[in-house]
Each structure stands twice: as C-alpha cells, then as structure tokens.
Amino acid sequence: MPSGMTQSPEPTSPPATPTSTDVARLAGVSRATVSYVLNAQAAGRVSTRTQDRVRAAAEELGYVPHAAARTLRAGHSGLVLLTTPATPIPRIGALFGDFLMELQGALHQLGYTSVWHGPVAGAGEQAARAWAELRPAAVLALPGTGLTPSAVELLKRSGTRAVLTLGMQPVAGAHALLLDQEMLGARAGTHLLERGRRRIGVIMPTESGLDLFSVPRLAGVRAAATLETGTHVEPLTLDCTEESAAELAARWPRLGLDSLFAYNDEYAMLVMRAFQDAGLAIPGDLAIVGADDLLLARLLRPRLTSVHFDTIPTARIVGLVDRAIREPETAPETHQLTRVVVAARDSG
Amino acid sequence: MPSGMTQSPEPTSPPATPTSTDVARLAGVSRATVSYVLNAQAAGRVSTRTQDRVRAAAEELGYVPHAAARTLRAGHSGLVLLTTPATPIPRIGALFGDFLMELQGALHQLGYTSVWHGPVAGAGEQAARAWAELRPAAVLALPGTGLTPSAVELLKRSGTRAVLTLGMQPVAGAHALLLDQEMLGARAGTHLLERGRRRIGVIMPTESGLDLFSVPRLAGVRAAATLETGTHVEPLTLDCTEESAAELAARWPRLGLDSLFAYNDEYAMLVMRAFQDAGLAIPGDLAIVGADDLLLARLLRPRLTSVHFDTIPTARIVGLVDRAIREPETAPETHQLTRVVVAARDSG
DNA sequence: CCCGTCGCATGACACGTGTAACTATATGTG
DNA sequence: CACATATAGTTACACGTGTCATGCGACGGG
C-alpha cells in the first residue's frame, strides 16, 4: 500500500476508485436509491432531501460510474464506433477531418459516445471481431475499412444495432452513406469536354489507399467521355514526388493529350509546377482540373479550376444513425450524401 | 419478436449474442474450461482434444467475448484513450495525423486497444469524468485538450494507471511529452538573424486553437532576437483568407520589416502569394520562413525555407506508455520529443 | 379497528467474464 | 496397499450497475 498518508486511522482504507456502494454508505441510503437519484429516475421515488444528500456524497467522493458495469447490466453500450481503414490510410483531407469532428459533436449531443477505434491487425471478419468486443450501439465504417458482408453479419450477431458504411459502394446488410466519387470524376470530365478538350489525362496516385478514390474518379471521367465523340481518356500513374511529376512533364508532349484531371488540388499543384518548369503553358498547352477546392486552388497561378463536394449534411447522418439504433429492424437504406459542383477558374 | 423466420421449431430460440456459456454447452464442458482455453491458459489444464472441441464450438457460434464483462471482472480495460481537444480543433497537419496512426498501430501491437474519444461537452474535470467512465488503462491527452491537474487527479482516482500529455507544457501529475514549439520559433528567428535580417514579422493566425502553437513560436522568435542587438519582433495577426493576406501586403511597406516567420508552410504560401501580387520581391524585399517542411515548400517559387520537427519517435512514446501502465507509481517524467531543424531554401 | 393507498426506501437478482480452490480419476512410488 | 502426484475438469465467487418486486410507516375512509 504505497499511500502517501502516514497515519490511516481506519484499518480498512482502500483508496480504490469509489463505487456507488461507497456513495450509498456515505449518504446513509441504499445503493438502489443512489442509482435512482444519479440516473434521474427519482421523481416520486426519493425525497428531495435524500436526493441532495446522495448528490453531495457522490460529489465528495468524486464518484464516476463504471461504464463497463453499466454496459454489462444494460446489455448495450452507447458507443458509436468509427473504424480506421486497414490500409495505411488514405490521407484524410482537411474537409473530411472537419466533417468527422462535426459528426462526433452531433452524436455527443444525442447522448452517444463516439469513439474512433485505432487500427487493428486483421481485415474483414477479424477486424469486426475486435470492434464487436466493445458491443457498440453502432459501427460507422469509414472509407477504406474493408467491411465485408460477413463482418456486418458478425457485428449484428453480437448485438450491434446499426452498421453503416461511409464510402463509395454499399455493403450488404449495412446502411450506406455514399460519397459519389464517380460523379466527381464525371463532373470534371464534363467540364473539360465543354471547354473543347477531347484527350484527357487522369492522374492516378500510387499512394496506398488512394485507389479507393482514384479508380471511381477515373471511371467517372470515362463515363462522361462516352457521351462525346472523338474523346480519349488516359490514366497516368504518379508518385507524390517532384521527380515523378517532372518525369510526367517531360513525357507529356509524346502523350498527345490536351487536358488533365489531377485527382485533387495538391496533386494539381505538384504537376502544375512541373509543367510550368518544363515550359508548358496552362491552360494554353493543357487544361488542368483539381478537386477539393482548397484555398490552395485560388492561390495558384493560373488559378486552379477545382471540383468538390458540397458540405456533407451532418444532421442527416446523425439522424439516420439515431434512427437505425432505435429501430434496428429497418431495412438497410442507401443515401447519396453529396452534390458535386465545379468551381471554374483559369487553369482549364 | 419481429423475427423474419416464420416457423421456429425450438420454443427457446433466442438468437441473442452467444456467450461463453453457450460455447460451453455446445462443447459439452464447463464455462471455466472455455475461459481457460480461449485465453490460452489451458497448458496442463485441459487436454488438447477438449481444447479443439471448445475452439470449434466458439467458431461455430461466432462467439465474441464481451469486453465490458471482461473489464469489469479484470478491474481494468486495455483501452488507451486519445482525447480530442475541447476547442474546435487545431488543424491536424498531415504529419501529425501520420504520427497518430503510427502510434495507434504500435500500441495495438503491444496488446492495447487505442481509441480516439470524440469531443465532449465540458472542459477540464467534466471532460475527465467522461473519459474516466471507460476506465482506460491510459489517457493520452492531445495538444489542445484542456487537461487540468484536478482532471489528472480525477482520472487517477478512477483507476487510470497512466496519464500523459502531448503538448507544449507539462501538467502536474501527468507524464509530459513535449513538443517544443518555442524551440521551433527560436530556430526560425536564428536563421533569419544569421542572414542579416533584424526586423522580423511573425504571423499569428486567428484560427481558433492555433494560438496554442503560435504563441510559443512567437516567444521563441523573441528569445532568439534578444541574443542579437538592434532587433525587432512584430506579431501580425492574420485570418486564413486571401483578403486578410492582401491587406497585410498593402500594409507591409509602412511596417518597416525585412522578414517574416509565417507560422507554417500553408500560411507562408498564402502571404507569399499576396506579397508577390503586390509586387514585392522575395527574398529581396523580405525573407519568408515557413514551418512543417511540406512538399508544398519545395513547389513554391522561390522555394520556401521551412523549419520542422524531426519525425516523432513513436517507439519511445509507446515504450513510456507501456511502462507507465505497468508501473503506475513511477514519478511523472518529462520528455522532449523532437529536434528541430531548418531546411534552408531560397525564400530567406 | 381494518383496509386500501401513498410516499419513500430497500433487498435481491441478473448481466458475462476470469480465476482460485476444489474434486475426481489415473499414474507412479515406497 | 497406502500415499504422493500429475491430469482434466468443475464449482463458486467477485467485479459494479440498473431495476423489479417488496417492505414499512403513516394517513384517510369506512
């Protein structure tokens, strides 16, 4: 007993974490009364004087209820789990980070404790096992989480009331919140075609995890191109380095392209710099379109045309989460979260 | 019972989440045996044949242990809690995000479940209460969390074995992992002074939460300036907008300064653009130094001089966390996490 | 005086798990 | 044969909480 106090008069002095039993003893009531009072179920059951005594005792002891015990008794926890992608992680843009923060705040206001689970070893069902141990009320799988139908099944069997995915395509059994990357690519393609460009290069980053986004974006550009005759779409892999960008710039004349969809604004900046250093004119020799519409886009010269998602409607999401938790039997729903708009500027 | 199946032959058919009791029944053994087997405590206690039977039964039922029950019984959870800043959040840079991801991975390998707790309503002791409910093994408070000594006290009283802060200054009772922002500012100042600059402007962003970083950085520049005679340091508040930057550029000639520490690379880009649009030469009319040393810095023209932290030593941190959990009685330690280096380029 | 009612508080159980203590059956050992 | 010893399990309890059913005293109506 490494207590700091030298003289402890009571022989039984465990400075352990106080439980509701300790509160009850100090207040001179039963544990049941404490529970009723502290959970605001005391109306008409406990006299106000007793309520005050209980609250004072809890305060004095610094009582904090034990979430595990409460969860065990209740059969469910108020936890909403956000999962981390198994792959090293697609770089989470500033917009997406803000969105997550807002989402968590809204969930908190509804009484849920939202928690972002760290990365786990396995994928699919094995990862789901780790999440299921916490018996969360809901699991919201972020894009890049390898959520399989069998993982959804496992989660539901262990009592998870709602499983939702935030991502590009639905997963069987789970509610789907869709981020339509294909539409984003389509808008970029349409924009370039409307400006008379016909041979579009599309940057495909090699960064692990980003293919989740880049592949459907490319598909979107292709889809847009089929609506116009005499078009060509060329995927161009690119490392996130100056060297790779310079190499692309050197190779550009031989490619016979007239425009570029650069995956996002940061990659757009990278290649734009390389092209300019190589003596190519923008938008004269080639048009460039980015994505995300960061402040960055307006700071470049020429100013960068960029396509981005409208702000994600947090309220609708937490509404769905709440409803899904309350009525777990409702059939999985699919929601398109975003509308895509192009901010046209000088680069193409 | 809103079950979809119409005919349920067994009268007692709770498709509820299976417990270890169910596994025991299916395997034809006692619950204790199941526990021993599934926790790898079966050596010399349970025959291999029985072990196989138990594991098969668990697999068949899709058994997932109940973390709450386990926590309750064990008296502690293997949770390591990362806290979210109460303030809207200092924009988490890409570097810091990568660091957190790496940290969580390393903790996972040591058997801890790391979890990033969402934002909570109150601050200080009230927030600590919310964290304490989960009875985490350790709490790692990220920069911007308003962790007070009394909050540390409360956490420890409710059984948290280790409380650590990642931030600018130590908190009484908690281990401190220091990110020396002041040194970062000092290096920036020294660099400019060495190049003959004497009148240094320092960008102070108005974004909420960033003052946590900007104030000590300013102090660092000031400290460096006192080592040289005839110097002047001028703080300059700036919104993260083009207008604010343009306004600063217009005002610049009247300020009588010859150099600028721009808080970080992104702000540096913002003001550099405004200065160039206003016809000022860099580094001729003024030198600019950024921070973080992003790829961005090498893409700007002139290339941006930037000061940044060496990579944060994840291994040392998880080592400390692990040790602090195992030996909670060890006195709080203070660790400087980072060394600061200047990447000198063309902007100043 | 008895019975129903109301206000206030309590006893007791269940949630699912880990583990110390114990039992029962075989295996040597003197 | 008696006795230690290993093997293969089981029984029983504790962790901290929420809540149903119950108890107890007082009050009012018949």
mmCIF file of N, CA, C and O (backbone and C1' of nucleotides) in Angstrom, chain A residues 20 31 35-36 39 63 70 73, chain D residues 15-22:
data_model
loop_
_atom_site.group_PDB
_atom_site.id
_atom_site.type_symbol
_atom_site.label_atom_id
_atom_site.label_comp_id
_atom_site.label_asym_id
_atom_site.label_seq_id
_atom_site.Cartn_x
_atom_site.Cartn_y
_atom_site.Cartn_z
ATOM 1 N N SER A 20 -20.696 2.982 -6.365
ATOM 2 C CA SER A 20 -21.966 3.513 -5.886
ATOM 3 C C SER A 20 -22.246 3.009 -4.476
ATOM 4 O O SER A 20 -22.975 3.643 -3.722
ATOM 5 N N ARG A 31 -27.926 1.369 -2.041
ATOM 6 C CA ARG A 31 -27.336 1.553 -3.352
ATOM 7 C C ARG A 31 -28.391 1.809 -4.413
ATOM 8 O O ARG A 31 -28.179 2.574 -5.356
ATOM 9 N N SER A 35 -28.612 4.822 -7.249
ATOM 10 C CA SER A 35 -28.779 4.607 -8.680
ATOM 11 C C SER A 35 -29.940 5.422 -9.227
ATOM 12 O O SER A 35 -29.819 6.095 -10.246
ATOM 13 N N TYR A 36 -31.070 5.379 -8.526
ATOM 14 C CA TYR A 36 -32.229 6.137 -8.986
ATOM 15 C C TYR A 36 -31.914 7.628 -9.063
ATOM 16 O O TYR A 36 -32.237 8.304 -10.040
ATOM 17 N N ASN A 39 -29.409 8.659 -11.863
ATOM 18 C CA ASN A 39 -29.875 8.473 -13.221
ATOM 19 C C ASN A 39 -31.185 9.206 -13.472
ATOM 20 O O ASN A 39 -31.879 8.918 -14.443
ATOM 21 N N TYR A 63 -17.208 10.386 -7.348
ATOM 22 C CA TYR A 63 -17.725 9.146 -7.924
ATOM 23 C C TYR A 63 -17.893 9.281 -9.436
ATOM 24 O O TYR A 63 -18.426 10.257 -9.929
ATOM 25 N N ARG A 70 -22.120 -0.713 -16.272
ATOM 26 C CA ARG A 70 -23.384 -0.216 -16.805
ATOM 27 C C ARG A 70 -23.722 -0.914 -18.120
ATOM 28 O O ARG A 70 -24.852 -1.351 -18.328
ATOM 29 N N ARG A 73 -24.804 -4.543 -17.492
ATOM 30 C CA ARG A 73 -26.162 -4.611 -16.971
ATOM 31 C C ARG A 73 -27.189 -4.249 -18.062
ATOM 32 O O ARG A 73 -28.182 -4.948 -18.255
ATOM 33 P P DC D 15 -15.843 -7.625 -5.074
ATOM 34 O "O5'" DC D 15 -15.785 -6.912 -6.496
ATOM 35 C "C5'" DC D 15 -14.627 -6.988 -7.319
ATOM 36 C "C4'" DC D 15 -15.011 -6.635 -8.718
ATOM 37 C "C3'" DC D 15 -16.061 -5.537 -8.808
ATOM 38 O "O3'" DC D 15 -15.401 -4.284 -8.927
ATOM 39 C "C1'" DC D 15 -16.479 -7.322 -10.366
ATOM 40 P P DG D 16 -15.873 -3.107 -7.917
ATOM 41 O "O5'" DG D 16 -17.158 -2.538 -8.676
ATOM 42 C "C5'" DG D 16 -16.958 -1.931 -9.939
ATOM 43 C "C4'" DG D 16 -18.296 -1.572 -10.535
ATOM 44 C "C3'" DG D 16 -19.175 -0.702 -9.647
ATOM 45 O "O3'" DG D 16 -19.652 0.369 -10.431
ATOM 46 C "C1'" DG D 16 -20.364 -2.626 -10.334
ATOM 47 P P DT D 17 -20.651 1.471 -9.857
ATOM 48 O "O5'" DT D 17 -21.992 1.066 -10.592
ATOM 49 C "C5'" DT D 17 -22.034 1.110 -12.010
ATOM 50 C "C4'" DT D 17 -23.212 0.342 -12.537
ATOM 51 C "C3'" DT D 17 -24.569 0.948 -12.190
ATOM 52 O "O3'" DT D 17 -25.023 1.646 -13.332
ATOM 53 C "C1'" DT D 17 -24.535 -1.461 -12.030
ATOM 54 P P DG D 18 -26.340 2.536 -13.200
ATOM 55 O "O5'" DG D 18 -27.517 1.486 -13.457
ATOM 56 C "C5'" DG D 18 -27.678 0.975 -14.767
ATOM 57 C "C4'" DG D 18 -28.933 0.135 -14.859
ATOM 58 C "C3'" DG D 18 -30.242 0.842 -14.519
ATOM 59 O "O3'" DG D 18 -31.233 0.301 -15.381
ATOM 60 C "C1'" DG D 18 -29.933 -0.973 -13.042
ATOM 61 P P DT D 19 -32.631 0.997 -15.532
ATOM 62 O "O5'" DT D 19 -33.588 0.012 -14.740
ATOM 63 C "C5'" DT D 19 -33.494 -1.369 -15.029
ATOM 64 C "C4'" DT D 19 -34.353 -2.167 -14.076
ATOM 65 C "C3'" DT D 19 -35.617 -1.455 -13.575
ATOM 66 O "O3'" DT D 19 -36.614 -2.435 -13.487
ATOM 67 C "C1'" DT D 19 -34.395 -2.180 -11.755
ATOM 68 P P DC D 20 -38.118 -2.073 -13.873
ATOM 69 O "O5'" DC D 20 -38.887 -3.437 -13.467
ATOM 70 C "C5'" DC D 20 -38.254 -4.677 -13.724
ATOM 71 C "C4'" DC D 20 -38.555 -5.644 -12.592
ATOM 72 C "C3'" DC D 20 -39.975 -5.521 -12.023
ATOM 73 O "O3'" DC D 20 -40.541 -6.824 -11.865
ATOM 74 C "C1'" DC D 20 -38.378 -5.241 -10.291
ATOM 75 P P DA D 21 -42.064 -6.980 -11.434
ATOM 76 O "O5'" DA D 21 -41.949 -7.361 -9.894
ATOM 77 C "C5'" DA D 21 -41.011 -8.353 -9.502
ATOM 78 C "C4'" DA D 21 -40.855 -8.340 -7.990
ATOM 79 C "C3'" DA D 21 -42.174 -8.263 -7.238
ATOM 80 O "O3'" DA D 21 -42.164 -9.235 -6.210
ATOM 81 C "C1'" DA D 21 -40.730 -6.542 -6.516
ATOM 82 P P DT D 22 -43.447 -9.442 -5.255
ATOM 83 O "O5'" DT D 22 -42.960 -8.753 -3.901
ATOM 84 C "C5'" DT D 22 -41.657 -9.059 -3.394
ATOM 85 C "C4'" DT D 22 -41.284 -8.048 -2.326
ATOM 86 C "C3'" DT D 22 -42.349 -7.792 -1.272
ATOM 87 O "O3'" DT D 22 -41.954 -8.394 -0.051
ATOM 88 C "C1'" DT D 22 -41.220 -5.803 -1.940
#
